[in-house]
PDB file of C-alpha atoms and ligand atoms in Angstrom:
ATOM      1  CA  MET A 200      79.190 106.540  86.743  1.00  0.00           C
ATOM      2  CA  ASN A 201      75.893 104.883  85.796  1.00  0.00           C
ATOM      3  CA  LYS A 202      77.806 101.782  84.795  1.00  0.00           C
ATOM      4  CA  ILE A 203      79.401 101.489  88.196  1.00  0.00           C
ATOM      5  CA  ILE A 204      76.115 102.010  90.066  1.00  0.00           C
ATOM      6  CA  LEU A 205      74.622  99.177  88.035  1.00  0.00           C
ATOM      7  CA  LEU A 206      77.603  97.018  88.938  1.00  0.00           C
ATOM      8  CA  LEU A 207      77.160  97.885  92.603  1.00  0.00           C
ATOM      9  CA  SER A 208      73.462  97.167  92.558  1.00  0.00           C
ATOM     10  CA  ALA A 209      74.119  93.782  91.013  1.00  0.00           C
ATOM     11  CA  ALA A 210      76.833  93.048  93.541  1.00  0.00           C
ATOM     12  CA  CYS A 211      74.555  94.034  96.428  1.00  0.00           C
ATOM     13  CA  ALA A 212      71.772  91.828  95.147  1.00  0.00           C
ATOM     14  CA  ILE A 213      73.938  88.730  95.147  1.00  0.00           C
ATOM     15  CA  MET A 214      76.031  89.487  98.234  1.00  0.00           C
ATOM     16  CA  PRO A 215      73.615  90.425 101.025  1.00  0.00           C
ATOM     17  CA  LEU A 216      75.631  88.542 103.625  1.00  0.00           C
ATOM     18  CA  PHE A 217      78.514  90.970 103.299  1.00  0.00           C
ATOM     19  CA  GLY A 218      76.326  93.834 104.532  1.00  0.00           C
ATOM     20  CA  GLY A 219      76.980  97.482 103.763  1.00  0.00           C
ATOM     21  CA  CYS A 220      74.814  97.674 100.655  1.00  0.00           C
ATOM     22  CA  ASN A 221      71.570  97.812 102.628  1.00  0.00           C
ATOM     23  CA  ALA A 222      72.998  99.750 105.566  1.00  0.00           C
ATOM     24  CA  PRO A 223      70.847 102.558 106.975  1.00  0.00           C
ATOM     25  CA  LYS A 224      71.940 106.005 105.818  1.00  0.00           C
ATOM     26  CA  GLU A 225      73.185 106.984 109.282  1.00  0.00           C
ATOM     27  CA  GLU A 226      75.793 104.203 109.081  1.00  0.00           C
ATOM     28  CA  PRO A 227      79.116 105.549 107.812  1.00  0.00           C
ATOM     29  CA  GLY A 228      79.566 102.692 105.305  1.00  0.00           C
ATOM     30  CA  THR A 229      82.640 102.856 103.110  1.00  0.00           C
ATOM     31  CA  GLN A 230      84.642 106.057 103.458  1.00  0.00           C
ATOM     32  CA  VAL A 231      87.386 107.567 101.317  1.00  0.00           C
ATOM     33  CA  ILE A 232      91.086 108.145 101.971  1.00  0.00           C
ATOM     34  CA  ALA A 233      93.092 110.226  99.502  1.00  0.00           C
ATOM     35  CA  HIS A 234      96.270 108.325  98.576  1.00  0.00           C
ATOM     36  CA  ARG A 235      99.295 110.643  99.073  1.00  0.00           C
ATOM     37  CA  GLY A 236      96.761 113.457  99.462  1.00  0.00           C
ATOM     38  CA  TYR A 237      94.503 114.715  96.689  1.00  0.00           C
ATOM     39  CA  TRP A 238      97.455 115.092  94.334  1.00  0.00           C
ATOM     40  CA  ASP A 239      95.573 114.595  91.060  1.00  0.00           C
ATOM     41  CA  SER A 240      94.184 118.121  91.174  1.00  0.00           C
ATOM     42  CA  GLU A 241      95.305 121.564  90.058  1.00  0.00           C
ATOM     43  CA  GLY A 242      98.366 122.943  91.842  1.00  0.00           C
ATOM     44  CA  SER A 243      98.914 119.744  93.777  1.00  0.00           C
ATOM     45  CA  ALA A 244     101.610 117.071  93.940  1.00  0.00           C
ATOM     46  CA  GLN A 245     101.968 113.752  95.742  1.00  0.00           C
ATOM     47  CA  ASN A 246     102.645 114.197  99.458  1.00  0.00           C
ATOM     48  CA  SER A 247     102.546 117.985  99.166  1.00  0.00           C
ATOM     49  CA  ILE A 248     100.863 120.200 101.737  1.00  0.00           C
ATOM     50  CA  ALA A 249      98.573 121.342  98.905  1.00  0.00           C
ATOM     51  CA  SER A 250      97.451 117.721  98.404  1.00  0.00           C
ATOM     52  CA  LEU A 251      96.616 117.468 102.093  1.00  0.00           C
ATOM     53  CA  GLN A 252      94.645 120.720 102.031  1.00  0.00           C
ATOM     54  CA  LYS A 253      92.768 119.673  98.899  1.00  0.00           C
ATOM     55  CA  ALA A 254      91.808 116.382 100.564  1.00  0.00           C
ATOM     56  CA  GLY A 255      90.462 118.431 103.475  1.00  0.00           C
ATOM     57  CA  GLU A 256      88.501 120.683 101.118  1.00  0.00           C
ATOM     58  CA  ILE A 257      86.582 117.791  99.541  1.00  0.00           C
ATOM     59  CA  GLY A 258      85.587 116.404 102.948  1.00  0.00           C
ATOM     60  CA  VAL A 259      86.906 112.852 102.699  1.00  0.00           C
ATOM     61  CA  TYR A 260      87.598 110.731 105.792  1.00  0.00           C
ATOM     62  CA  GLY A 261      91.369 110.927 105.579  1.00  0.00           C
ATOM     63  CA  SER A 262      94.517 111.785 103.692  1.00  0.00           C
ATOM     64  CA  GLU A 263      97.387 109.325 103.485  1.00  0.00           C
ATOM     65  CA  PHE A 264     101.041 110.428 103.438  1.00  0.00           C
ATOM     66  CA  ASP A 265     104.488 108.834 103.609  1.00  0.00           C
ATOM     67  CA  VAL A 266     107.061 109.559 106.302  1.00  0.00           C
ATOM     68  CA  ASN A 267     110.791 108.983 106.046  1.00  0.00           C
ATOM     69  CA  LEU A 268     113.842 109.950 108.083  1.00  0.00           C
ATOM     70  CA  THR A 269     116.984 111.721 106.863  1.00  0.00           C
ATOM     71  CA  SER A 270     120.470 110.625 107.952  1.00  0.00           C
ATOM     72  CA  ASP A 271     120.487 113.408 110.562  1.00  0.00           C
ATOM     73  CA  SER A 272     117.085 112.335 111.927  1.00  0.00           C
ATOM     74  CA  VAL A 273     114.739 114.884 110.388  1.00  0.00           C
ATOM     75  CA  LEU A 274     111.313 113.445 109.593  1.00  0.00           C
ATOM     76  CA  VAL A 275     110.195 114.358 106.082  1.00  0.00           C
ATOM     77  CA  VAL A 276     107.148 113.540 103.963  1.00  0.00           C
ATOM     78  CA  ASN A 277     108.152 111.671 100.801  1.00  0.00           C
ATOM     79  CA  HIS A 278     107.183 108.358  99.247  1.00  0.00           C
ATOM     80  CA  ASP A 279     110.413 106.991  97.801  1.00  0.00           C
ATOM     81  CA  ASN A 280     113.691 106.700  99.616  1.00  0.00           C
ATOM     82  CA  ASP A 281     115.099 108.465  96.560  1.00  0.00           C
ATOM     83  CA  PHE A 282     114.372 112.194  96.404  1.00  0.00           C
ATOM     84  CA  LYS A 283     115.855 114.030  93.400  1.00  0.00           C
ATOM     85  CA  GLY A 284     118.605 111.423  93.201  1.00  0.00           C
ATOM     86  CA  TYR A 285     119.386 111.486  96.922  1.00  0.00           C
ATOM     87  CA  PRO A 286     118.634 108.455  99.114  1.00  0.00           C
ATOM     88  CA  VAL A 287     116.668 110.146 101.890  1.00  0.00           C
ATOM     89  CA  GLN A 288     117.757 107.859 104.730  1.00  0.00           C
ATOM     90  CA  GLN A 289     121.429 108.379 103.835  1.00  0.00           C
ATOM     91  CA  THR A 290     121.212 112.124 103.155  1.00  0.00           C
ATOM     92  CA  ALA A 291     121.340 115.097 105.535  1.00  0.00           C
ATOM     93  CA  TYR A 292     118.224 117.252 105.587  1.00  0.00           C
ATOM     94  CA  SER A 293     120.193 120.398 104.675  1.00  0.00           C
ATOM     95  CA  ILE A 294     121.101 118.847 101.301  1.00  0.00           C
ATOM     96  CA  ILE A 295     117.517 118.191 100.201  1.00  0.00           C
ATOM     97  CA  LYS A 296     115.486 120.714 102.170  1.00  0.00           C
ATOM     98  CA  ASP A 297     115.229 123.285  99.393  1.00  0.00           C
ATOM     99  CA  SER A 298     114.469 120.840  96.574  1.00  0.00           C
ATOM    100  CA  LEU A 299     111.052 121.401  95.115  1.00  0.00           C
ATOM    101  CA  LEU A 300     108.113 119.106  94.523  1.00  0.00           C
ATOM    102  CA  SER A 301     106.470 119.190  91.101  1.00  0.00           C
ATOM    103  CA  ASN A 302     104.002 121.855  92.253  1.00  0.00           C
ATOM    104  CA  GLY A 303     106.761 124.201  93.458  1.00  0.00           C
ATOM    105  CA  GLU A 304     106.512 123.407  97.168  1.00  0.00           C
ATOM    106  CA  LYS A 305     109.648 122.476  99.034  1.00  0.00           C
ATOM    107  CA  LEU A 306     109.985 119.006 100.544  1.00  0.00           C
ATOM    108  CA  PRO A 307     107.675 119.104 103.610  1.00  0.00           C
ATOM    109  CA  THR A 308     108.936 118.110 107.026  1.00  0.00           C
ATOM    110  CA  LEU A 309     106.586 115.995 109.120  1.00  0.00           C
ATOM    111  CA  GLU A 310     106.169 118.922 111.499  1.00  0.00           C
ATOM    112  CA  GLU A 311     105.068 121.231 108.676  1.00  0.00           C
ATOM    113  CA  TYR A 312     102.718 118.566 107.358  1.00  0.00           C
ATOM    114  CA  LEU A 313     101.121 117.917 110.746  1.00  0.00           C
ATOM    115  CA  GLN A 314     100.778 121.648 111.346  1.00  0.00           C
ATOM    116  CA  ALA A 315      98.838 121.995 108.081  1.00  0.00           C
ATOM    117  CA  GLY A 316      96.670 119.008 109.006  1.00  0.00           C
ATOM    118  CA  LYS A 317      95.937 120.427 112.430  1.00  0.00           C
ATOM    119  CA  GLU A 318      94.096 123.276 110.713  1.00  0.00           C
ATOM    120  CA  MET A 319      91.610 120.671 109.412  1.00  0.00           C
ATOM    121  CA  PRO A 320      90.744 118.631 112.518  1.00  0.00           C
ATOM    122  CA  ALA A 321      87.917 116.720 110.772  1.00  0.00           C
ATOM    123  CA  LEU A 322      90.430 115.168 108.357  1.00  0.00           C
ATOM    124  CA  LYS A 323      92.164 112.025 109.592  1.00  0.00           C
ATOM    125  CA  MET A 324      95.875 111.930 108.857  1.00  0.00           C
ATOM    126  CA  ILE A 325      96.872 108.460 107.681  1.00  0.00           C
ATOM    127  CA  PHE A 326     100.559 108.289 108.581  1.00  0.00           C
ATOM    128  CA  GLU A 327     102.602 105.680 106.673  1.00  0.00           C
ATOM    129  CA  LEU A 328     106.062 105.003 108.061  1.00  0.00           C
ATOM    130  CA  LYS A 329     108.452 104.038 105.244  1.00  0.00           C
ATOM    131  CA  THR A 330     111.329 102.682 107.312  1.00  0.00           C
ATOM    132  CA  ASP A 331     112.014  98.971 107.725  1.00  0.00           C
ATOM    133  CA  ALA A 332     112.718  96.914 110.788  1.00  0.00           C
ATOM    134  CA  GLU A 333     116.273  96.108 109.644  1.00  0.00           C
ATOM    135  CA  SER A 334     117.256  99.762 109.906  1.00  0.00           C
ATOM    136  CA  PRO A 335     118.219 101.383 113.213  1.00  0.00           C
ATOM    137  CA  GLN A 336     116.405 104.471 111.898  1.00  0.00           C
ATOM    138  CA  GLU A 337     113.030 102.815 112.417  1.00  0.00           C
ATOM    139  CA  ALA A 338     113.070 103.069 116.198  1.00  0.00           C
ATOM    140  CA  VAL A 339     114.256 106.687 115.966  1.00  0.00           C
ATOM    141  CA  ALA A 340     111.526 107.537 113.466  1.00  0.00           C
ATOM    142  CA  ILE A 341     108.817 105.983 115.642  1.00  0.00           C
ATOM    143  CA  ALA A 342     109.997 107.695 118.828  1.00  0.00           C
ATOM    144  CA  GLN A 343     110.357 111.107 117.182  1.00  0.00           C
ATOM    145  CA  SER A 344     107.039 110.859 115.339  1.00  0.00           C
ATOM    146  CA  LEU A 345     105.074 109.955 118.466  1.00  0.00           C
ATOM    147  CA  LYS A 346     106.786 112.668 120.502  1.00  0.00           C
ATOM    148  CA  MET A 347     105.884 115.244 117.844  1.00  0.00           C
ATOM    149  CA  ILE A 348     102.273 114.068 117.504  1.00  0.00           C
ATOM    150  CA  LYS A 349     101.796 114.163 121.285  1.00  0.00           C
ATOM    151  CA  GLU A 350     103.425 117.585 121.668  1.00  0.00           C
ATOM    152  CA  MET A 351     101.115 118.905 118.951  1.00  0.00           C
ATOM    153  CA  GLY A 352      98.087 117.341 120.650  1.00  0.00           C
ATOM    154  CA  MET A 353      97.153 115.417 117.511  1.00  0.00           C
ATOM    155  CA  GLU A 354      96.824 111.902 118.906  1.00  0.00           C
ATOM    156  CA  GLN A 355      93.162 111.678 117.935  1.00  0.00           C
ATOM    157  CA  GLN A 356      93.705 112.874 114.365  1.00  0.00           C
ATOM    158  CA  VAL A 357      96.415 110.411 113.326  1.00  0.00           C
ATOM    159  CA  GLU A 358      96.157 106.760 112.279  1.00  0.00           C
ATOM    160  CA  PHE A 359      99.226 104.643 111.523  1.00  0.00           C
ATOM    161  CA  ILE A 360      99.999 102.287 108.655  1.00  0.00           C
ATOM    162  CA  SER A 361     103.202 100.530 107.570  1.00  0.00           C
ATOM    163  CA  PHE A 362     104.635  97.641 105.566  1.00  0.00           C
ATOM    164  CA  SER A 363     106.938  97.141 108.533  1.00  0.00           C
ATOM    165  CA  LEU A 364     105.293  94.646 110.862  1.00  0.00           C
ATOM    166  CA  ASN A 365     107.687  95.764 113.574  1.00  0.00           C
ATOM    167  CA  ALA A 366     106.582  99.379 113.183  1.00  0.00           C
ATOM    168  CA  CYS A 367     102.919  98.351 113.356  1.00  0.00           C
ATOM    169  CA  LYS A 368     103.529  96.385 116.534  1.00  0.00           C
ATOM    170  CA  GLU A 369     105.383  99.335 118.068  1.00  0.00           C
ATOM    171  CA  PHE A 370     102.708 101.878 117.122  1.00  0.00           C
ATOM    172  CA  ALA A 371     100.028  99.563 118.534  1.00  0.00           C
ATOM    173  CA  ARG A 372     101.991  99.071 121.754  1.00  0.00           C
ATOM    174  CA  LEU A 373     102.830 102.734 122.262  1.00  0.00           C
ATOM    175  CA  MET A 374      99.527 104.225 121.007  1.00  0.00           C
ATOM    176  CA  PRO A 375      96.900 101.679 122.103  1.00  0.00           C
ATOM    177  CA  ASP A 376      93.997 104.050 121.441  1.00  0.00           C
ATOM    178  CA  ASN A 377      94.975 104.711 117.804  1.00  0.00           C
ATOM    179  CA  GLU A 378      94.127 102.712 114.695  1.00  0.00           C
ATOM    180  CA  VAL A 379      97.195 100.844 113.418  1.00  0.00           C
ATOM    181  CA  ALA A 380      96.982  98.939 110.117  1.00  0.00           C
ATOM    182  CA  TYR A 381      99.462  96.553 108.523  1.00  0.00           C
ATOM    183  CA  LEU A 382      99.896  97.025 104.765  1.00  0.00           C
ATOM    184  CA  GLY A 383     101.707  93.886 103.705  1.00  0.00           C
ATOM    185  CA  GLY A 384      98.767  91.541 103.096  1.00  0.00           C
ATOM    186  CA  LYS A 385     100.461  88.453 104.509  1.00  0.00           C
ATOM    187  CA  TYR A 386      98.345  87.819 107.579  1.00  0.00           C
ATOM    188  CA  SER A 387      94.716  87.013 108.319  1.00  0.00           C
ATOM    189  CA  PRO A 388      92.764  89.346 110.616  1.00  0.00           C
ATOM    190  CA  LYS A 389      93.052  86.762 113.403  1.00  0.00           C
ATOM    191  CA  GLU A 390      96.844  86.621 113.054  1.00  0.00           C
ATOM    192  CA  LEU A 391      97.108  90.427 113.117  1.00  0.00           C
ATOM    193  CA  LYS A 392      94.801  90.675 116.116  1.00  0.00           C
ATOM    194  CA  GLU A 393      96.992  88.206 118.000  1.00  0.00           C
ATOM    195  CA  MET A 394      99.955  90.500 117.274  1.00  0.00           C
ATOM    196  CA  GLY A 395      98.086  93.446 118.794  1.00  0.00           C
ATOM    197  CA  ILE A 396      97.474  95.179 115.459  1.00  0.00           C
ATOM    198  CA  THR A 397      94.028  96.743 115.171  1.00  0.00           C
ATOM    199  CA  ALA A 398      93.355  97.050 111.440  1.00  0.00           C
ATOM    200  CA  LEU A 399      94.158  95.775 107.930  1.00  0.00           C
ATOM    201  CA  ASP A 400      95.114  97.961 104.988  1.00  0.00           C
ATOM    202  CA  TYR A 401      95.753  95.545 102.109  1.00  0.00           C
ATOM    203  CA  HIS A 402      96.068  95.670  98.349  1.00  0.00           C
ATOM    204  CA  TYR A 403      92.721  94.873  96.764  1.00  0.00           C
ATOM    205  CA  SER A 404      94.088  91.645  95.282  1.00  0.00           C
ATOM    206  CA  ASN A 405      94.413  90.284  98.833  1.00  0.00           C
ATOM    207  CA  PHE A 406      90.674  90.763  99.379  1.00  0.00           C
ATOM    208  CA  GLN A 407      89.879  89.287  95.972  1.00  0.00           C
ATOM    209  CA  GLU A 408      91.827  86.224  97.072  1.00  0.00           C
ATOM    210  CA  HIS A 409      90.425  86.279 100.620  1.00  0.00           C
ATOM    211  CA  PRO A 410      87.038  88.049 100.548  1.00  0.00           C
ATOM    212  CA  GLU A 411      86.225  86.373 103.878  1.00  0.00           C
ATOM    213  CA  TRP A 412      88.874  88.520 105.581  1.00  0.00           C
ATOM    214  CA  VAL A 413      86.576  91.571 105.561  1.00  0.00           C
ATOM    215  CA  LYS A 414      83.871  89.808 107.551  1.00  0.00           C
ATOM    216  CA  GLU A 415      86.444  88.104 109.769  1.00  0.00           C
ATOM    217  CA  ALA A 416      88.084  91.463 110.551  1.00  0.00           C
ATOM    218  CA  HIS A 417      84.746  93.005 111.481  1.00  0.00           C
ATOM    219  CA  GLU A 418      83.982  90.083 113.782  1.00  0.00           C
ATOM    220  CA  PHE A 419      87.232  90.875 115.593  1.00  0.00           C
ATOM    221  CA  GLY A 420      86.293  94.567 115.763  1.00  0.00           C
ATOM    222  CA  MET A 421      88.990  95.494 113.242  1.00  0.00           C
ATOM    223  CA  LYS A 422      88.683  98.138 110.513  1.00  0.00           C
ATOM    224  CA  VAL A 423      89.419  97.267 106.886  1.00  0.00           C
ATOM    225  CA  ASN A 424      91.131  99.626 104.465  1.00  0.00           C
ATOM    226  CA  VAL A 425      92.104  98.759 100.885  1.00  0.00           C
ATOM    227  CA  TRP A 426      94.753 100.280  98.577  1.00  0.00           C
ATOM    228  CA  THR A 427      95.069 101.724  95.947  1.00  0.00           C
ATOM    229  CA  VAL A 428      91.738 101.406  94.195  1.00  0.00           C
ATOM    230  CA  ASN A 429      91.148 103.508  91.098  1.00  0.00           C
ATOM    231  CA  LYS A 430      89.285 101.213  88.692  1.00  0.00           C
ATOM    232  CA  GLU A 431      85.489 101.411  88.729  1.00  0.00           C
ATOM    233  CA  GLU A 432      84.948  97.666  88.779  1.00  0.00           C
ATOM    234  CA  VAL A 433      87.284  97.158  91.721  1.00  0.00           C
ATOM    235  CA  ILE A 434      85.787 100.091  93.640  1.00  0.00           C
ATOM    236  CA  ALA A 435      82.368  98.453  93.234  1.00  0.00           C
ATOM    237  CA  GLU A 436      83.740  95.096  94.292  1.00  0.00           C
ATOM    238  CA  MET A 437      85.345  96.499  97.457  1.00  0.00           C
ATOM    239  CA  ILE A 438      82.237  98.499  98.460  1.00  0.00           C
ATOM    240  CA  ALA A 439      80.141  95.348  98.010  1.00  0.00           C
ATOM    241  CA  LEU A 440      82.559  93.451 100.254  1.00  0.00           C
ATOM    242  CA  GLY A 441      81.890  96.036 102.963  1.00  0.00           C
ATOM    243  CA  VAL A 442      85.372  97.534 103.439  1.00  0.00           C
ATOM    244  CA  ASP A 443      85.466 100.504 105.806  1.00  0.00           C
ATOM    245  CA  TYR A 444      87.848 102.641 103.743  1.00  0.00           C
ATOM    246  CA  ILE A 445      88.991 102.869 100.137  1.00  0.00           C
ATOM    247  CA  THR A 446      92.376 104.466  99.602  1.00  0.00           C
ATOM    248  CA  THR A 447      92.396 105.980  96.124  1.00  0.00           C
ATOM    249  CA  ASP A 448      94.059 108.441  93.770  1.00  0.00           C
ATOM    250  CA  LYS A 449      90.529 109.511  92.740  1.00  0.00           C
ATOM    251  CA  PRO A 450      89.003 110.610  96.053  1.00  0.00           C
ATOM    252  CA  GLU A 451      86.387 112.947  94.638  1.00  0.00           C
ATOM    253  CA  GLU A 452      85.093 110.352  92.175  1.00  0.00           C
ATOM    254  CA  VAL A 453      84.944 107.579  94.759  1.00  0.00           C
ATOM    255  CA  ALA A 454      83.197 109.848  97.295  1.00  0.00           C
ATOM    256  CA  ALA A 455      80.603 110.835  94.656  1.00  0.00           C
ATOM    257  CA  LEU A 456      80.033 107.207  93.817  1.00  0.00           C
ATOM    258  CA  ILE A 457      79.407 106.266  97.447  1.00  0.00           C
ATOM    259  CA  THR A 458      77.008 109.211  97.834  1.00  0.00           C
ATOM    260  CA  ASP A 459      75.115 108.153  94.717  1.00  0.00           C
ATOM    261  CA  LEU A 460      74.828 104.644  96.079  1.00  0.00           C
ATOM    262  CA  HIS A 461      73.408 105.833  99.413  1.00  0.00           C
ATOM    263  CA  LEU A 462      70.853 108.002  97.628  1.00  0.00           C
ATOM    264  CA  GLN A 463      69.437 105.064  95.728  1.00  0.00           C
TER     265      GLN A 463
HETATM  266 MG1  LIG B  15     101.867 105.402 101.218  1.00  0.00          MG
END
């Protein structure tokens, strides 16, 4: 950890224009999002309800999770379209509903996942839609997800992300008060803003190639998230750039690092 603080201090010294390093303590600065929940912990698994609860327990800003739709239009939380050899979007929910995650939980439905998140209202739920614009299931997934979130009164707890530009545009159009971030890294902040999208959530290599995008996004009033950052050097680099959120598989370590930095 000392090594990374030294790296950060050096980065701050040479990059004052990017801000963040000298921010007053009351400023939120860079915050942490647990990638697929806090799955790298005892009794947890990626996209499990346990991973969501463990993210809530460590007090990070948010917990990211992946949403897919079965062939009979049940929203489930799973990263890959393949689940235990079944392609989720072409499989009925009844066929996969009792299959277990690696921690012994059954495959969570979106409703079960949201219900668990609702118990932790301080934790933002970073909802990634895994459908694509070519599929007729995308419109169904968006409509059903928003209906469920509204019925559960969770509009203020959920933020949306997707590699589907179409999905991002739809979320931004239908939920204008919510953060919506595009994941694909292809567009500048200005281009996204013109499409009505309110935030960027890009792979760190995109910000290494275009470090000016962080400042540009902030000038447009857009938040900047970066995925999936686990290496110390890259964490330091992204904090020095002034990103708003780091999405990581190591949420506790990144949160401790940011705290250490603010205490300096
Ligand atoms: Mg994801």
